[in-house]
Amino acid sequence: MQEFQDKTVLVTGGATGIGRAAALAFANAGAAVMIGDVDERAGETAEIIKSRGGSATYQPTDVTDRSQVDSLLAKCVNQYGRVHAAFNNAGILPPPTPFHEVTESNFDRTIAVDLKGVFNCMQAEISHFLENDGGVILNTASIAGVIADPQMAPYVAAKHAVVGLTKAAAIEYARQGIRINALAPGLVRTPMTEPWFQDEEFISSFLEASPIGRGAAPEEMCGMILHLCSDAASFTTGQTFIVDGAQTAH
Ligand SMILES: NC(=O)c1ccc[n+]([C@@H]2O[C@H](COP(=O)([O-])OP(=O)(O)OC[C@H]3O[C@@H](n4cnc5c(N)ncnc54)[C@H](O)[C@@H]3O)[C@@H](O)[C@H]2O)c1
């Protein structure tokens, strides 16, 4: 499949986990991939793509800083001409904390990366798309953007807000050729959740309650990610798509 031939896709948080899997999948489908991340392992993601004959560039980018996001877009335009699709995926997961013990700095940091980071990227991308015949945005929310889990209030709040930003922007720009959706993964085994997988007691009780009985590999998110960013999803906008092995179905 070369669904993304001659297309450029921007991926944030492409150093590891879901972002790396998505960057590789987009490249495999023919896209040139621009990766923004604070983690230098995003350079390895770009190298893997190039070693397979694809085109990729890593630009160090902190999504909490609007000027760095603007530089990422500018680099992408300079290198590849324009952006066709953007996967705003960078995020952090703060350690589980009872609501009344959440510190101000923990709250502020989670909101800065998981919410404002997405806002910064969306604003820059939408401005670019308005000048370039439209485009597609996919934001990584979470099932924590749809339901609440205990001891994760800042993350739950940020991810619910990502779902809100997705809807708000989608209705504003639907007539201007800009589609905006969100992905809500369930439990995916990545560096972010590795401590959970190492916690025998937690993971066994979690998996017992999970209909599918396992966590996902990052690659299992890619079918939905590529579909939503492709022309096959041309009438799909303003929605959040849950990929969670039926965790939220009961
Ligand atoms: N793993 C899961 O179970 C799960 C479930 C639901 C949602 N998510 C979401 O999926 C996304 C990807 O997470 P993952 O599980 O692949 O974890 P991950 O830790 O492997 O990936 C997160 C990436 O974001 C990058 N990042 C963090 N802060 C950044 C910043 N300020 N600027 C730029 N990049 C930054 C990290 O360096 C990393 O590459 C996140 O938004 C996360 O909240 C993950």
Tab-separated table of N, CA and C in Angstrom, residues 117-184:
chain	number	residue	atom	x	y	z
A	117	GLY	N	0.366	21.390	24.506
A	117	GLY	CA	1.210	20.894	23.423
A	117	GLY	C	0.376	20.571	22.182
A	118	VAL	N	-0.772	19.928	22.410
A	118	VAL	CA	-1.668	19.598	21.292
A	118	VAL	C	-2.247	20.886	20.695
A	119	PHE	N	-2.647	21.809	21.572
A	119	PHE	CA	-3.185	23.101	21.090
A	119	PHE	C	-2.148	23.829	20.231
A	120	ASN	N	-0.907	23.905	20.719
A	120	ASN	CA	0.158	24.587	19.959
A	120	ASN	C	0.299	23.987	18.566
A	121	CYS	N	0.341	22.656	18.531
A	121	CYS	CA	0.516	21.982	17.237
A	121	CYS	C	-0.688	22.238	16.332
A	122	MET	N	-1.888	22.095	16.891
A	122	MET	CA	-3.098	22.285	16.071
A	122	MET	C	-3.155	23.688	15.481
A	123	GLN	N	-2.821	24.686	16.295
A	123	GLN	CA	-2.920	26.059	15.811
A	123	GLN	C	-1.952	26.301	14.653
A	124	ALA	N	-0.725	25.826	14.833
A	124	ALA	CA	0.278	26.000	13.764
A	124	ALA	C	-0.141	25.233	12.512
A	125	GLU	N	-0.632	24.013	12.715
A	125	GLU	CA	-1.008	23.170	11.563
A	125	GLU	C	-2.218	23.748	10.831
A	126	ILE	N	-3.229	24.192	11.589
A	126	ILE	CA	-4.437	24.742	10.948
A	126	ILE	C	-4.069	25.989	10.136
A	127	SER	N	-3.221	26.847	10.680
A	127	SER	CA	-2.789	28.031	9.912
A	127	SER	C	-2.130	27.597	8.610
A	128	HIS	N	-1.286	26.580	8.692
A	128	HIS	CA	-0.611	26.061	7.495
A	128	HIS	C	-1.623	25.469	6.514
A	129	PHE	N	-2.578	24.696	7.031
A	129	PHE	CA	-3.560	24.053	6.153
A	129	PHE	C	-4.461	25.081	5.464
A	130	LEU	N	-4.785	26.170	6.172
A	130	LEU	CA	-5.651	27.199	5.575
A	130	LEU	C	-4.990	27.836	4.351
A	131	GLU	N	-3.675	27.822	4.347
A	131	GLU	CA	-2.950	28.412	3.209
A	131	GLU	C	-2.565	27.380	2.158
A	132	ASN	N	-2.890	26.096	2.439
A	132	ASN	CA	-2.410	25.033	1.549
A	132	ASN	C	-3.484	24.005	1.207
A	133	ASP	N	-4.703	24.457	0.959
A	133	ASP	CA	-5.778	23.555	0.500
A	133	ASP	C	-6.147	22.466	1.490
A	134	GLY	N	-6.013	22.737	2.770
A	134	GLY	CA	-6.504	21.790	3.776
A	134	GLY	C	-5.498	20.750	4.211
A	135	GLY	N	-5.976	19.818	5.022
A	135	GLY	CA	-5.112	18.776	5.559
A	135	GLY	C	-5.852	18.021	6.658
A	136	VAL	N	-5.119	17.134	7.291
A	136	VAL	CA	-5.731	16.261	8.297
A	136	VAL	C	-4.949	16.335	9.600
A	137	ILE	N	-5.694	16.352	10.711
A	137	ILE	CA	-5.061	16.306	12.031
A	137	ILE	C	-5.627	15.126	12.803
A	138	LEU	N	-4.746	14.372	13.428
A	138	LEU	CA	-5.177	13.328	14.364
A	138	LEU	C	-4.456	13.575	15.687
A	139	ASN	N	-5.231	13.798	16.736
A	139	ASN	CA	-4.667	14.025	18.068
A	139	ASN	C	-4.727	12.735	18.880
A	140	THR	N	-3.662	12.424	19.607
A	140	THR	CA	-3.755	11.262	20.497
A	140	THR	C	-4.370	11.695	21.812
A	141	ALA	N	-5.600	11.245	22.043
A	141	ALA	CA	-6.226	11.412	23.359
A	141	ALA	C	-5.922	10.135	24.127
A	142	SER	N	-6.938	9.480	24.620
A	142	SER	CA	-6.784	8.252	25.423
A	142	SER	C	-8.187	7.827	25.815
A	143	ILE	N	-8.344	6.595	26.266
A	143	ILE	CA	-9.652	6.291	26.875
A	143	ILE	C	-9.831	7.143	28.134
A	144	ALA	N	-8.717	7.667	28.675
A	144	ALA	CA	-8.822	8.627	29.785
A	144	ALA	C	-9.379	9.971	29.311
A	145	GLY	N	-9.629	10.101	28.027
A	145	GLY	CA	-10.320	11.282	27.495
A	145	GLY	C	-11.816	11.050	27.369
A	146	VAL	N	-12.229	9.829	27.692
A	146	VAL	CA	-13.629	9.447	27.528
A	146	VAL	C	-14.219	8.959	28.854
A	147	ILE	N	-13.402	8.242	29.627
A	147	ILE	CA	-13.798	7.802	30.966
A	147	ILE	C	-12.711	8.262	31.940
A	148	ALA	N	-12.970	8.129	33.228
A	148	ALA	CA	-11.954	8.490	34.231
A	148	ALA	C	-11.384	7.241	34.888
A	149	ASP	N	-10.112	7.273	35.182
A	149	ASP	CA	-9.475	6.245	36.002
A	149	ASP	C	-9.026	6.905	37.296
A	150	PRO	N	-8.950	6.137	38.400
A	150	PRO	CA	-8.545	6.752	39.668
A	150	PRO	C	-7.087	7.200	39.656
A	151	GLN	N	-6.795	8.235	40.404
A	151	GLN	CA	-5.429	8.730	40.645
A	151	GLN	C	-4.746	9.283	39.392
A	152	MET	N	-5.564	9.696	38.427
A	152	MET	CA	-4.984	10.223	37.186
A	152	MET	C	-5.646	11.533	36.776
A	153	ALA	N	-6.088	12.317	37.752
A	153	ALA	CA	-6.923	13.488	37.448
A	153	ALA	C	-6.312	14.450	36.422
A	154	PRO	N	-5.039	14.852	36.562
A	154	PRO	CA	-4.513	15.813	35.575
A	154	PRO	C	-4.509	15.234	34.150
A	155	TYR	N	-4.140	13.948	34.053
A	155	TYR	CA	-4.103	13.283	32.747
A	155	TYR	C	-5.515	13.146	32.177
A	156	VAL	N	-6.464	12.734	33.028
A	156	VAL	CA	-7.859	12.595	32.597
A	156	VAL	C	-8.387	13.953	32.118
A	157	ALA	N	-8.082	14.995	32.864
A	157	ALA	CA	-8.549	16.344	32.489
A	157	ALA	C	-7.931	16.770	31.164
A	158	ALA	N	-6.632	16.551	31.009
A	158	ALA	CA	-5.950	16.954	29.771
A	158	ALA	C	-6.504	16.188	28.574
A	159	LYS	N	-6.696	14.876	28.742
A	159	LYS	CA	-7.147	14.065	27.607
A	159	LYS	C	-8.613	14.347	27.259
A	160	HIS	N	-9.473	14.594	28.288
A	160	HIS	CA	-10.834	15.037	27.972
A	160	HIS	C	-10.783	16.355	27.181
A	161	ALA	N	-9.863	17.221	27.552
A	161	ALA	CA	-9.754	18.505	26.858
A	161	ALA	C	-9.253	18.324	25.424
A	162	VAL	N	-8.418	17.325	25.188
A	162	VAL	CA	-7.977	17.050	23.802
A	162	VAL	C	-9.178	16.642	22.953
A	163	VAL	N	-10.074	15.840	23.541
A	163	VAL	CA	-11.300	15.470	22.823
A	163	VAL	C	-12.109	16.738	22.523
A	164	GLY	N	-12.164	17.643	23.485
A	164	GLY	CA	-12.889	18.901	23.293
A	164	GLY	C	-12.261	19.779	22.225
A	165	LEU	N	-10.944	19.913	22.264
A	165	LEU	CA	-10.247	20.717	21.234
A	165	LEU	C	-10.506	20.141	19.846
A	166	THR	N	-10.517	18.811	19.783
A	166	THR	CA	-10.726	18.126	18.500
A	166	THR	C	-12.089	18.494	17.924
A	167	LYS	N	-13.128	18.409	18.767
A	167	LYS	CA	-14.485	18.744	18.306
A	167	LYS	C	-14.576	20.227	17.927
A	168	ALA	N	-14.028	21.079	18.818
A	168	ALA	CA	-14.170	22.529	18.617
A	168	ALA	C	-13.531	22.966	17.302
A	169	ALA	N	-12.337	22.472	17.037
A	169	ALA	CA	-11.650	22.880	15.811
A	169	ALA	C	-12.288	22.225	14.588
A	170	ALA	N	-12.738	20.969	14.744
A	170	ALA	CA	-13.312	20.249	13.590
A	170	ALA	C	-14.527	20.991	13.036
A	171	ILE	N	-15.404	21.484	13.933
A	171	ILE	CA	-16.609	22.153	13.414
A	171	ILE	C	-16.270	23.508	12.791
A	172	GLU	N	-15.193	24.128	13.242
A	172	GLU	CA	-14.826	25.433	12.663
A	172	GLU	C	-14.241	25.313	11.256
A	173	TYR	N	-13.534	24.210	10.994
A	173	TYR	CA	-12.767	24.149	9.739
A	173	TYR	C	-13.239	23.070	8.769
A	174	ALA	N	-14.389	22.434	9.089
A	174	ALA	CA	-14.856	21.319	8.239
A	174	ALA	C	-15.090	21.758	6.793
A	175	ARG	N	-15.490	23.008	6.594
A	175	ARG	CA	-15.767	23.473	5.221
A	175	ARG	C	-14.517	23.983	4.517
A	176	GLN	N	-13.403	23.936	5.220
A	176	GLN	CA	-12.168	24.429	4.604
A	176	GLN	C	-11.168	23.302	4.323
A	177	GLY	N	-11.725	22.102	4.212
A	177	GLY	CA	-10.885	20.968	3.821
A	177	GLY	C	-9.956	20.485	4.916
A	178	ILE	N	-10.320	20.791	6.161
A	178	ILE	CA	-9.469	20.332	7.274
A	178	ILE	C	-10.292	19.366	8.129
A	179	ARG	N	-9.814	18.150	8.205
A	179	ARG	CA	-10.454	17.129	9.054
A	179	ARG	C	-9.632	16.953	10.325
A	180	ILE	N	-10.335	16.836	11.463
A	180	ILE	CA	-9.637	16.744	12.748
A	180	ILE	C	-10.328	15.683	13.602
A	181	ASN	N	-9.578	14.658	13.973
A	181	ASN	CA	-10.112	13.572	14.793
A	181	ASN	C	-9.158	13.280	15.946
A	182	ALA	N	-9.625	12.425	16.853
A	182	ALA	CA	-8.769	12.000	17.964
A	182	ALA	C	-8.764	10.475	18.044
A	183	LEU	N	-7.632	9.957	18.490
A	183	LEU	CA	-7.471	8.524	18.746
A	183	LEU	C	-7.497	8.331	20.260
A	184	ALA	N	-8.262	7.351	20.710
A	184	ALA	CA	-8.306	7.054	22.159
A	184	ALA	C	-7.838	5.624	22.393
